[in-house]
Coordinates of C-alpha atoms and ligand atoms in Angstrom, one line a residue:
X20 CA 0.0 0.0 0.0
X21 CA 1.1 3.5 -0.7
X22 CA 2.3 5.3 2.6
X23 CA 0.8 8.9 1.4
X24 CA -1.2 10.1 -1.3
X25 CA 2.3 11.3 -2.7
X26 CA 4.2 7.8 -2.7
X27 CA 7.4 7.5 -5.0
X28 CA 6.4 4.1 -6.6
X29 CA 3.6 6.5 -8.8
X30 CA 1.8 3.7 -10.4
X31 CA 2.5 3.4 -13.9
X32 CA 0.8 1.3 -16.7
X33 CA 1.2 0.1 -19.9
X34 CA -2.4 -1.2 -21.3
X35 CA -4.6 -2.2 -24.0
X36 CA -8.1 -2.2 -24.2
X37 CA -10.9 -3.8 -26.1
X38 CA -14.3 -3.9 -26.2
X39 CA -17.6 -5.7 -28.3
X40 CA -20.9 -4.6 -28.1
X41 CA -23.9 -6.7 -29.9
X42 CA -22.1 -10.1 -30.7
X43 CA -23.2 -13.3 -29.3
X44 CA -19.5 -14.5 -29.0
X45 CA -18.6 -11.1 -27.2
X46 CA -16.1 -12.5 -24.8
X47 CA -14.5 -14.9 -26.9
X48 CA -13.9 -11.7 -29.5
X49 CA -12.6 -9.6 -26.5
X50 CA -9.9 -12.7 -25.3
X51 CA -9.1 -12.7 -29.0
X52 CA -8.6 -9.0 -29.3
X53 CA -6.5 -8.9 -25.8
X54 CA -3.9 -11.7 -27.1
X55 CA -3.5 -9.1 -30.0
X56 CA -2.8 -6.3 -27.8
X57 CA -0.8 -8.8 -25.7
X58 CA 2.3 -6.1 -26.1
X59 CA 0.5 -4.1 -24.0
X60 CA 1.2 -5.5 -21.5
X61 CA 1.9 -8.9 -20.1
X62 CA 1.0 -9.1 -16.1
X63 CA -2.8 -9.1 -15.9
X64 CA -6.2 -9.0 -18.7
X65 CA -9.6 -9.3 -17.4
X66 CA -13.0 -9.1 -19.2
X67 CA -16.4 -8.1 -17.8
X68 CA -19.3 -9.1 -19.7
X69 CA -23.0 -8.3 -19.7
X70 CA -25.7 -10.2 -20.9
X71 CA -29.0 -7.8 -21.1
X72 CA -29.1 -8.7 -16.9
X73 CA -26.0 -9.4 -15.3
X74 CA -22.6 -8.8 -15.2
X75 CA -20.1 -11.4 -15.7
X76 CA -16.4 -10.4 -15.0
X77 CA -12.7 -12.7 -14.8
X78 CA -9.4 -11.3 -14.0
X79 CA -6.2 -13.1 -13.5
X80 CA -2.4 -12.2 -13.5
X81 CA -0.3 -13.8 -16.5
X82 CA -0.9 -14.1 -20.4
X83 CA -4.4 -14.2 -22.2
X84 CA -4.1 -17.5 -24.1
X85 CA -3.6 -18.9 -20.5
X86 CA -6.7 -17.0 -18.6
X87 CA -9.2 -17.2 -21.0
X88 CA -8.8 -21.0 -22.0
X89 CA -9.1 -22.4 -18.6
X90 CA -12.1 -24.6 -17.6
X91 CA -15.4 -22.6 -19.0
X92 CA -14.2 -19.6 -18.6
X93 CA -15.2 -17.7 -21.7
X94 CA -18.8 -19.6 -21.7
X95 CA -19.5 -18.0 -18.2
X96 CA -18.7 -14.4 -19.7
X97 CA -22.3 -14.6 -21.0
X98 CA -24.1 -11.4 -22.9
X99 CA -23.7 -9.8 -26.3
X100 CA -20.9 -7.0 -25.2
X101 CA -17.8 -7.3 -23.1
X102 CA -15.2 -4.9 -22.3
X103 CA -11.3 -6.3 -21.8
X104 CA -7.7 -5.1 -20.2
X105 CA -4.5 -6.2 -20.7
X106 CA -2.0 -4.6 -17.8
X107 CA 1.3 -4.0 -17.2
X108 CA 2.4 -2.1 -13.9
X109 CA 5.4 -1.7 -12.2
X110 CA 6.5 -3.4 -9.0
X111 CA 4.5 -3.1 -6.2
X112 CA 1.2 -2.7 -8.0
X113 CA 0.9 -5.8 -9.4
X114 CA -2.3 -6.4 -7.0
X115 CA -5.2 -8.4 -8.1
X116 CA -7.5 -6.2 -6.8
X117 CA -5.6 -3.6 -9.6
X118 CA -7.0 -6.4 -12.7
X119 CA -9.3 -4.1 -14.9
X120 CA -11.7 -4.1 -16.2
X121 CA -12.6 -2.1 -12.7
X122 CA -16.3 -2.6 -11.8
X123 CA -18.7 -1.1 -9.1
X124 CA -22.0 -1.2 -8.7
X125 CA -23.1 2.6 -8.6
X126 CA -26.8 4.4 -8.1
X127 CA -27.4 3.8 -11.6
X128 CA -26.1 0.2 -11.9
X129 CA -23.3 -2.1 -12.5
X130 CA -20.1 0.1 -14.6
X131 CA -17.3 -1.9 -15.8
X132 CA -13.9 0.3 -17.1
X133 CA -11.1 -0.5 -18.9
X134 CA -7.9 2.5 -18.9
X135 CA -5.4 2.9 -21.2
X136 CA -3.0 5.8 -20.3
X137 CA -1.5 7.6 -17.1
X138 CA -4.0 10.0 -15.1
X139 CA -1.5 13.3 -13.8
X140 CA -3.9 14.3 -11.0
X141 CA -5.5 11.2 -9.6
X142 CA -3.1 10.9 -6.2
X143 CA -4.2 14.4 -5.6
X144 CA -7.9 13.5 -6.6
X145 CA -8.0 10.5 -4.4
X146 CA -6.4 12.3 -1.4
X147 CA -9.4 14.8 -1.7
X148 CA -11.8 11.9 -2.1
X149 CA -10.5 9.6 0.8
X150 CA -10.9 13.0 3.2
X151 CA -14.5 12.5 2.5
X152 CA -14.7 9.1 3.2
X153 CA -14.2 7.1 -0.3
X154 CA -13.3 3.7 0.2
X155 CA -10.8 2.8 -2.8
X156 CA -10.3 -0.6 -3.5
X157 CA -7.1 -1.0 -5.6
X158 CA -4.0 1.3 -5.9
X159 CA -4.9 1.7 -9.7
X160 CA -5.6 5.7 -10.6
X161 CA -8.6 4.5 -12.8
X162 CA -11.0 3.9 -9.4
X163 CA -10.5 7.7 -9.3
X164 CA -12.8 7.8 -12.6
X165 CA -15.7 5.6 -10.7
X166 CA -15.4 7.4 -7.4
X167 CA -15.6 11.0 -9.1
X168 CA -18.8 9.6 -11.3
X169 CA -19.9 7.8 -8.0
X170 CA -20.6 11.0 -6.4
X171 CA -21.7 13.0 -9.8
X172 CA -24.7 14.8 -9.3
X173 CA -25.0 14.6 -13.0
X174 CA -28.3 12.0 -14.1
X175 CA -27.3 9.6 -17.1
X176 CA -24.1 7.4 -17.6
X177 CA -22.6 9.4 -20.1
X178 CA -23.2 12.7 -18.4
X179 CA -21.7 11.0 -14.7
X180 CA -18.6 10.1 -16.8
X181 CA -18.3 13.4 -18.7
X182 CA -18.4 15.0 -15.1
X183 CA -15.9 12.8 -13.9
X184 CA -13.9 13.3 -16.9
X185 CA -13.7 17.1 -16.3
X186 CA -12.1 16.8 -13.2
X187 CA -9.4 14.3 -14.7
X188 CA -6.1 15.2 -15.9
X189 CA -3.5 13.1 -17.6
X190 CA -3.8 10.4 -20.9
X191 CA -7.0 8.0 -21.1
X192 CA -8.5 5.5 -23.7
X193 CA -11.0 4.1 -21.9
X194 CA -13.5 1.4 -22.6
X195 CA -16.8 1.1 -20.5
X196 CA -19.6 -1.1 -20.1
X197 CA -22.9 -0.7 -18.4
X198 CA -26.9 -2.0 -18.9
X199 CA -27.6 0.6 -21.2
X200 CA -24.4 1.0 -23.7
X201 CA -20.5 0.5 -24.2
X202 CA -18.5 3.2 -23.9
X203 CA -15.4 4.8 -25.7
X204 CA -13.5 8.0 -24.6
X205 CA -10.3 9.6 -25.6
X206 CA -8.5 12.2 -23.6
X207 CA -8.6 15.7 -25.2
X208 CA -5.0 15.7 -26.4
X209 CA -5.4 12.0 -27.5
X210 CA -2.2 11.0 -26.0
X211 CA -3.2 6.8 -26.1
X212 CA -4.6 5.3 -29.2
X213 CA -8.0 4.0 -29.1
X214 CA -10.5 3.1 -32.5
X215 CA -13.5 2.2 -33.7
X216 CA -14.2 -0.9 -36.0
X217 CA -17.3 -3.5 -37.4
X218 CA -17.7 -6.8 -37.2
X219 CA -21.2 -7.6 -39.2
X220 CA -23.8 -5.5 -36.8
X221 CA -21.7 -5.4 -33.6
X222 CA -19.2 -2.6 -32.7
X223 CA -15.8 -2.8 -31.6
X224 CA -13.2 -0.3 -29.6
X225 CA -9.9 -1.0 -29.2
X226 CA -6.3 0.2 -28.5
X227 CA -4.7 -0.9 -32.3
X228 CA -5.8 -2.1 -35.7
X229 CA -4.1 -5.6 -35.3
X230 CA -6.5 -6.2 -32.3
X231 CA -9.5 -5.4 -35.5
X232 CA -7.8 -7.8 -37.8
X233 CA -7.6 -10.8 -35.3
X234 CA -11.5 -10.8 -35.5
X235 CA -12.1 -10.1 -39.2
X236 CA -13.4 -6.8 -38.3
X237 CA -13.2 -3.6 -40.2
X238 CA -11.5 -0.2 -39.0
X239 CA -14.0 2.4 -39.2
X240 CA -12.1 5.3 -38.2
X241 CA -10.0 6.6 -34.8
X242 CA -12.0 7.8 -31.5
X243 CA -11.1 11.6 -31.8
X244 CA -9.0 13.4 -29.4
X245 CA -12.0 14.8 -27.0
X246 CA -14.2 12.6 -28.3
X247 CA -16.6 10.1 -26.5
X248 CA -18.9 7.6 -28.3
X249 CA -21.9 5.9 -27.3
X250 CA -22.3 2.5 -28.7
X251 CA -25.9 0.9 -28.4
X252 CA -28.8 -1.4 -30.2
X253 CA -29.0 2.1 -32.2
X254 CA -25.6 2.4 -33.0
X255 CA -22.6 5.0 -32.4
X256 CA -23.1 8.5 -31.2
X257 CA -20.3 10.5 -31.1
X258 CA -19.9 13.4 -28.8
X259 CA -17.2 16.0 -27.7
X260 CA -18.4 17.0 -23.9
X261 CA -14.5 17.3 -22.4
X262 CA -14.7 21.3 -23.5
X263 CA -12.4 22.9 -25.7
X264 CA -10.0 21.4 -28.2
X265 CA -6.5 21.0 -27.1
X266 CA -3.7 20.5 -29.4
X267 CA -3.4 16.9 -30.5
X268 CA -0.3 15.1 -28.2
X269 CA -0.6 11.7 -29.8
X270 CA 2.4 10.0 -27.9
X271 CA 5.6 9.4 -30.6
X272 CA 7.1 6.6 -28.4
X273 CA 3.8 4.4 -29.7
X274 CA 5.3 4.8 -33.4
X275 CA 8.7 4.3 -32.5
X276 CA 8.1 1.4 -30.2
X277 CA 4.7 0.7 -28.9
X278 CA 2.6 -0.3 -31.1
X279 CA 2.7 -3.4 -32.9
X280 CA 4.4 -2.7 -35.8
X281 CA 1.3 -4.5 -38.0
X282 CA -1.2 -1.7 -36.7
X283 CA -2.3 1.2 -38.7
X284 CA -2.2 4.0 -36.3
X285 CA -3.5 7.6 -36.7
X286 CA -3.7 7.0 -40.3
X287 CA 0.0 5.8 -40.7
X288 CA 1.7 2.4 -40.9
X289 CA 3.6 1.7 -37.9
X290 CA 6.0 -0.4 -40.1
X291 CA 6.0 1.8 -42.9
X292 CA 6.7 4.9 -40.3
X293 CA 9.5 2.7 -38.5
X294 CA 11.3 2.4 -41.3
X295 CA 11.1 5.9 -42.6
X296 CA 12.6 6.6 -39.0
X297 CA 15.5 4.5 -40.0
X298 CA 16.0 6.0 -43.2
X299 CA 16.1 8.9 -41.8
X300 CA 18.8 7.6 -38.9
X301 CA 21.0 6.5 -41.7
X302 CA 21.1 10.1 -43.1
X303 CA 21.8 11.7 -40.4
X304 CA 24.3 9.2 -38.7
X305 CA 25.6 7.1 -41.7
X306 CA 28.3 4.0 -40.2
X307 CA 31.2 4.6 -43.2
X308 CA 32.0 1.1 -44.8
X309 CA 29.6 -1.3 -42.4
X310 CA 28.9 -4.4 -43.8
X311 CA 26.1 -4.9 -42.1
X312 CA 22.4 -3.6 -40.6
X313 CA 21.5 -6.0 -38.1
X314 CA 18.4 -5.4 -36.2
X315 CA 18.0 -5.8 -32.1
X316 CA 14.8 -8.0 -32.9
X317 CA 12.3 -7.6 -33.1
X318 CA 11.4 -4.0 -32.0
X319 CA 14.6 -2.4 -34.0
X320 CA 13.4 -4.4 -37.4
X321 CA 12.0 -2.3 -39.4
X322 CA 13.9 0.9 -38.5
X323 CA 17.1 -1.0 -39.4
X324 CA 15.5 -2.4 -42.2
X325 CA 15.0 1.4 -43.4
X326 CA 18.4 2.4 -42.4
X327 CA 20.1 -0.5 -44.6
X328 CA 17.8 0.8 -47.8
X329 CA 19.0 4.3 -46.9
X330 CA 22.5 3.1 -46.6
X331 CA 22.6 0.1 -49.2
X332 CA 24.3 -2.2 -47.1
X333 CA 22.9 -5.4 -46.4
X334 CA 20.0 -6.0 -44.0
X335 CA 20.7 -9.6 -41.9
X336 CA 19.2 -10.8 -38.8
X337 CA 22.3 -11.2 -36.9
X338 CA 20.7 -11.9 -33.9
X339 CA 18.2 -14.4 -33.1
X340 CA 15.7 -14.2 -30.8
X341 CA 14.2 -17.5 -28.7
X342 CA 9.9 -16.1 -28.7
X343 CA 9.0 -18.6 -25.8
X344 CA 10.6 -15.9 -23.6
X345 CA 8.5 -12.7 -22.2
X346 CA 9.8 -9.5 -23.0
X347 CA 12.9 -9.0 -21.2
X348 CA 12.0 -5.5 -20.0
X349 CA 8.8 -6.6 -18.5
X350 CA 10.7 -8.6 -15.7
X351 CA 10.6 -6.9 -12.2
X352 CA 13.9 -6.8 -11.1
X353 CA 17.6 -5.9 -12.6
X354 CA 19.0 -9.4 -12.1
X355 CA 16.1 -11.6 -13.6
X356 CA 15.7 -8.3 -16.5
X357 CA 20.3 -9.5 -17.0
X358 CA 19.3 -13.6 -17.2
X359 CA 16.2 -12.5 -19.6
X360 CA 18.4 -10.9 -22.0
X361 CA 20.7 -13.9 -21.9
X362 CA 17.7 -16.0 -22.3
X363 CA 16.3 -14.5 -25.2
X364 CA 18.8 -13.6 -27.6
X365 CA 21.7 -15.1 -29.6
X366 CA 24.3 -13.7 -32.1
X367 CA 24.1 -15.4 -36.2
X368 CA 27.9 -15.5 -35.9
X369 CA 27.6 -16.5 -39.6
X370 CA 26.9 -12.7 -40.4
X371 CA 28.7 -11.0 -37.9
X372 CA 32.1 -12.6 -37.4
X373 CA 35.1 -10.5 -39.2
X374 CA 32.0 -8.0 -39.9
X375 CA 31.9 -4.1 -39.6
X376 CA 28.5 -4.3 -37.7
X377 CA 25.7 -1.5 -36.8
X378 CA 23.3 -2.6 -34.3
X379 CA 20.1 -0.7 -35.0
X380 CA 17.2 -0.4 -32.3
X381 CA 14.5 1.5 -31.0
X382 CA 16.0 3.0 -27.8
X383 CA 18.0 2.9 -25.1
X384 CA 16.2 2.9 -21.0
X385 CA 18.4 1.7 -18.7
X386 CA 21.0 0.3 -21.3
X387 CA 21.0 -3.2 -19.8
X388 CA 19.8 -4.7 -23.4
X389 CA 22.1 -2.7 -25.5
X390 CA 24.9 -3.5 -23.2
X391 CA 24.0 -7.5 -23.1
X392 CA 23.6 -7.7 -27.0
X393 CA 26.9 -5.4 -27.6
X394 CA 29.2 -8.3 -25.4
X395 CA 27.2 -11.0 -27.1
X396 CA 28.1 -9.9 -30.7
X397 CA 31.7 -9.1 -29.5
X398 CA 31.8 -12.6 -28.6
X399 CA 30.8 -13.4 -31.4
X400 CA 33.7 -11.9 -33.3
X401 CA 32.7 -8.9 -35.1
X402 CA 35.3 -6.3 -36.0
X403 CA 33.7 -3.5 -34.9
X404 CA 30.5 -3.0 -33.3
X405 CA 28.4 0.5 -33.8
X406 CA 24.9 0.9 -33.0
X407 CA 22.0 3.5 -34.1
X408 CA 18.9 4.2 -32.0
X409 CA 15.9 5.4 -33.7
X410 CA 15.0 7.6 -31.3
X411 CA 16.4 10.7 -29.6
X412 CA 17.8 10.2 -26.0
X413 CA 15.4 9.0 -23.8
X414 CA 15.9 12.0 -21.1
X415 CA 13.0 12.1 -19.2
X416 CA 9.7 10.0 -17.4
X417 CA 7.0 9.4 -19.0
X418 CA 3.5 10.7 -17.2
X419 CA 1.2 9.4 -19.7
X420 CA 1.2 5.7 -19.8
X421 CA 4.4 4.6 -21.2
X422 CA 6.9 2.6 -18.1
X423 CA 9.7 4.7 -18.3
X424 CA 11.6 4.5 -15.1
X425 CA 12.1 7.4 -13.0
X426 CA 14.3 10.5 -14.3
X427 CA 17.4 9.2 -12.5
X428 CA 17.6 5.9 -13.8
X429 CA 17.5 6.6 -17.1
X430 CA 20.9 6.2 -18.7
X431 CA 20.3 9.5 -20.9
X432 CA 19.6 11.8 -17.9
X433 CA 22.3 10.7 -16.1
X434 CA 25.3 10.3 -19.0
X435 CA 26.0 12.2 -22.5
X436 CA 25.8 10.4 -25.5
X437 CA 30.1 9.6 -25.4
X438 CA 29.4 8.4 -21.9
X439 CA 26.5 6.4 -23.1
X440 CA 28.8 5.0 -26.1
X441 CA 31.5 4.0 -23.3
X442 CA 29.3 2.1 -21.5
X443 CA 27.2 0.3 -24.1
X444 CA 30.5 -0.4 -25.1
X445 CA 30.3 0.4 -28.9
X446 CA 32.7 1.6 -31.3
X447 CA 30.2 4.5 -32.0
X448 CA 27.1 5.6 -31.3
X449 CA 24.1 7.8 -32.7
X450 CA 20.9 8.5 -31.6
X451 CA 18.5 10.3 -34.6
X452 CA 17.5 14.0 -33.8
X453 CA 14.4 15.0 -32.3
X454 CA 13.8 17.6 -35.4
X455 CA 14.9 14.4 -37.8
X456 CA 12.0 12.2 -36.2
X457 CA 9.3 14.9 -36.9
X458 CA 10.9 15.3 -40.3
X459 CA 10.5 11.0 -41.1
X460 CA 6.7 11.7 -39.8
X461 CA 6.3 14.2 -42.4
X462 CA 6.5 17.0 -39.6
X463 CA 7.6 20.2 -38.4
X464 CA 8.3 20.3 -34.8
X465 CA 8.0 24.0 -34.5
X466 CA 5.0 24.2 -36.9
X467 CA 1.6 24.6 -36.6
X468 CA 1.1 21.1 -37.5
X469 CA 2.4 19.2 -34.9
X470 CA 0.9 17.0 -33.2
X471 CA 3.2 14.6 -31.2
X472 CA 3.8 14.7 -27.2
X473 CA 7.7 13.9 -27.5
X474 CA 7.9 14.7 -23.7
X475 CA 10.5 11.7 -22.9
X476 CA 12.9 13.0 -25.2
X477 CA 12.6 17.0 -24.8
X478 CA 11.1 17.2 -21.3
X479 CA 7.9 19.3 -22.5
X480 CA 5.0 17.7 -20.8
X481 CA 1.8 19.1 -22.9
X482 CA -0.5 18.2 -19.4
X483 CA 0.0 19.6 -16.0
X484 CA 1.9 16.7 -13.9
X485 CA -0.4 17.9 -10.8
X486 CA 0.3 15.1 -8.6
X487 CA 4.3 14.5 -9.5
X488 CA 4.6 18.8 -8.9
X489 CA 2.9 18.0 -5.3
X490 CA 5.2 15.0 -4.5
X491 CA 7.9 17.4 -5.0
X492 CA 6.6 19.9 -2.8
X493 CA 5.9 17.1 -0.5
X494 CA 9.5 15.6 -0.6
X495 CA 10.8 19.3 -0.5
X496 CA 9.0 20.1 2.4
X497 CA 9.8 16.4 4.4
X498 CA 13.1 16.4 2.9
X499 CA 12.6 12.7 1.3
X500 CA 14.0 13.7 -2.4
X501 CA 17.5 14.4 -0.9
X502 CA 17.2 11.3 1.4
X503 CA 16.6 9.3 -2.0
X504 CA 19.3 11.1 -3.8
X505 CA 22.1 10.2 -1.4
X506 CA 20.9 6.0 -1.1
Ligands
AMP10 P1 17.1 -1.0 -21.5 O1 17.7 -2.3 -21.4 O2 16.5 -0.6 -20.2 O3 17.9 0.0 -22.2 O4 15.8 -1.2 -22.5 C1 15.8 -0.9 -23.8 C2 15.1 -1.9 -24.6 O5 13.8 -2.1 -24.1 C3 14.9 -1.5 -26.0 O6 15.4 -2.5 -26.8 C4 13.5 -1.3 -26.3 O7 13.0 -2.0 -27.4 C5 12.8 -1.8 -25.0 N1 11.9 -0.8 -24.4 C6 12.0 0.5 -24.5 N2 11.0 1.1 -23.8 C7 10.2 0.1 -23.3 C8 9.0 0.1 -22.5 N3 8.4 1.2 -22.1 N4 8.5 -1.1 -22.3 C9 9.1 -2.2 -22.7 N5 10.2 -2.3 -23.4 C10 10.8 -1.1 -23.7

């Protein structure tokens, strides 16, 4: 449990979400649709379903292909629509009672909800809400939502949420689920992705294309940034009750990383993007007489299949990966996150012994991967090793959803790129430009088009980060930041 409202360990989640309405198979779709947002995270999916009277809900830590296919699981999800979660949460939050799809039974009715994203004010909220005698379940800031709508003087579902909404800062794609319809919301800068698709009569919502295309089902169009849509026996309404327009902040790390690299996302290929990024990369940081563009599978693929076009040198999967083990960044502590790598990768020493190699990947955290994969190609006797990230400097937290560690353990906040090289332990070292990843995105950073929050790499958070500002009046006032800085 959290000591204050202003703990250190801020909860943060990495999610997908997914959601049927009017389907006789709804919860079988929504298992299906989770194991294609599996990337989204890997510790915990739950689905609620509802079938006209009840409410039918499972949750369980671990992957989807192992909760949904045990016993009769999926049969006792009975109704036409069902909402789903996948989850990922860093240590310390990986509570049961954090599974989503959250559900309470409010004045209205049962409510089921499914978050995608990072709320930036919900510690603060929840403070303010526990003083009045709230009862909060889990550690999750999504019970935030129900609490706030719990207490809405507002009449209908939609307009409790809306009201809710208001009072709510920070990234959300949310599904929802109650008697009367299913739910889709974005946050007004659209920071998480979230769309809409068909499948015959029903409706679908969820985080990525790929999760559409598991099902057969058509991509209709993106849930606007502001933009909530009501999905019932009539069909989908759309409304925009969040207030003004903000700037779009769609988040740049989903393109670079993210998202699956099979998804369409706001309009663009992820692959196609990826490997314009690399392209781009090989312009700006070209690796003089390398033989070869080998990939850190599988995220860096296609960038470093974009950078070998750009560079005509040959493209070869010089490492191979072992996929029967998780995603090594996903583990919870350093040591088993050092044995994953080892795990999970292995050098091609056909095309990388005697070779001139250039590693390409997405980005560089903590640089235990980089650092891993460098000594294993070493090892495996290339001539020189250089690598090329295709992303700026990770420099800062992310807020908004994606599990960046704090500021301080971030290699790129606390070494320069040389420093970084040294310890990586490459021959050289480039990351692309911030201004050269808006170019490969067919933008202008500092024109009116923009339309990207970039916050990890420049530091320029597009929403207020109410609750992080208060921890750090908190920890200034108790002293606790410079205890933490000296451990
Ligand atoms: P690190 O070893 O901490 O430097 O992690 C970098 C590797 O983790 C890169 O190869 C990325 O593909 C991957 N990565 C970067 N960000 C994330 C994230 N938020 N969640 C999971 N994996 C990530």
């Amino acid at each position: 449990m959290r000591a204050t409202p202003f703990d250190d360990d801020k909860l943060r989640e990495e999610c997908g979400v997914f959601g049927v309405y009017g389907h006789d198979d709804a919860a079988a779709l929504t298992a299906l649709g989770l194991h294609a947002l599996q990337h989204r995270g890997q510790e915990a999916s739950g689905i609620v379903s509802h079938d006209g009277t009840d409410f039918h809900a499972h949750r369980a830590p671990g992957l989807v292909d192992s909760i949904f296919t045990e016993g009769d699981v999926i049969a006792r999800l009975k109704g036409a629509s069902a909402i789903g979660h996948n989850r990922y949460a860093t240590t310390g939050a990986a509570l049961t009672r954090n599974i989503q799809p959250l559900y309470a039974d409010l004045a209205f009715g049962g409510f089921a909800l499914g978050h995608n994203g990072n709320l930036t004010n919900a510690q603060t909220l929840r403070g303010q809400l526990v003083e009045n005698g709230a009862l909060f379940h889990s550690t999750t800031d999504t019970e935030v939502i129900i609490h706030l709508m719990a207490v809405s003087q507002q009449g209908s579902v939609p307009d409790r949420l809306t009201d809710a909404l208001r009072q709510i800062k920070g990234a959300y794609s949310l599904v929802a689920l109650h008697a009367g319809s299913m739910i889709g919301v974005r946050d007004p800068n659209g920071l998480r992705p979230l769309v809409l698709g068909k499948l015959g009569k029903a409706h679908i919502l969820a985080s990525e294309t790929c999760a559409l295309d598991i099902i057969g089902a058509d991509f209709v169009r993106d849930v606007a940034p502001g933009e909530m849509v009501l999905i019932d026996g009539e069909g989908v309404r759309s409304c925009r009750p969040l207030g003004p327009d903000q700037p779009k902040r769609f988040c740049i790390f989903e393109h670079i990383y993210f998202a699956r690299p099979d998804s369409v996302v706001e309009g663009t290929s992820v692959y196609q993007m990826r490997k314009k990024i690399g392209a781009v990369l090989a312009a700006e940081a070209p690796c003089d007489g390398a033989d070869v563009i080998v990939p850190v599978p599988d995220s860096g693929v296609p960038a470093a299949i974009g950078y070998a076009e750009a560079s005509s040198v040959p493209f070869e999967f010089g490492i191979i990966r072992n996929h029967y083990v998780g995603r090594t960044f996903i583990q919870p502590t350093d040591q088993i996150r050092h044995l994953g790598v080892r795990m999970k990768h292995n050098a091609n020493r056909a095309y990388i012994a005697g070779k001139k190699v250039v590693l390409v990947d997405d980005s560089i955290v903590r640089g235990t991967t980089s650092r891993k994969i460098v000594d294993m190609i070493r090892a495996a006797g290339a001539a020189e090793v250089h690598m090329r990230i295709s992303s700026p400097p990770t420099r800062h937290s992310c807020f908004y959803g994606i599990d960046t560690p704090r500021t301080e353990d971030l290699l790129a906040h606390k070494m320069n790129v040389d420093a970084i090289r040294g310890f990586v332990g490459v021959d050289s070292l480039a990351y692309i430009s911030v201004d050269g990843l808006y170019r490969a995105m067919g933008q202008d950073r500092a024109g009116a088009g923009r339309s990207y929050c970039d916050a990890c790499f420049t530091g320029e958070y597009p929403v207020a980060l109410t609750d992080n500002d208060n921890a750090s009046g908190h920890r200034r006032m108790t002293g606790l930041n410079e205890k933490r800085v000296k451990q």
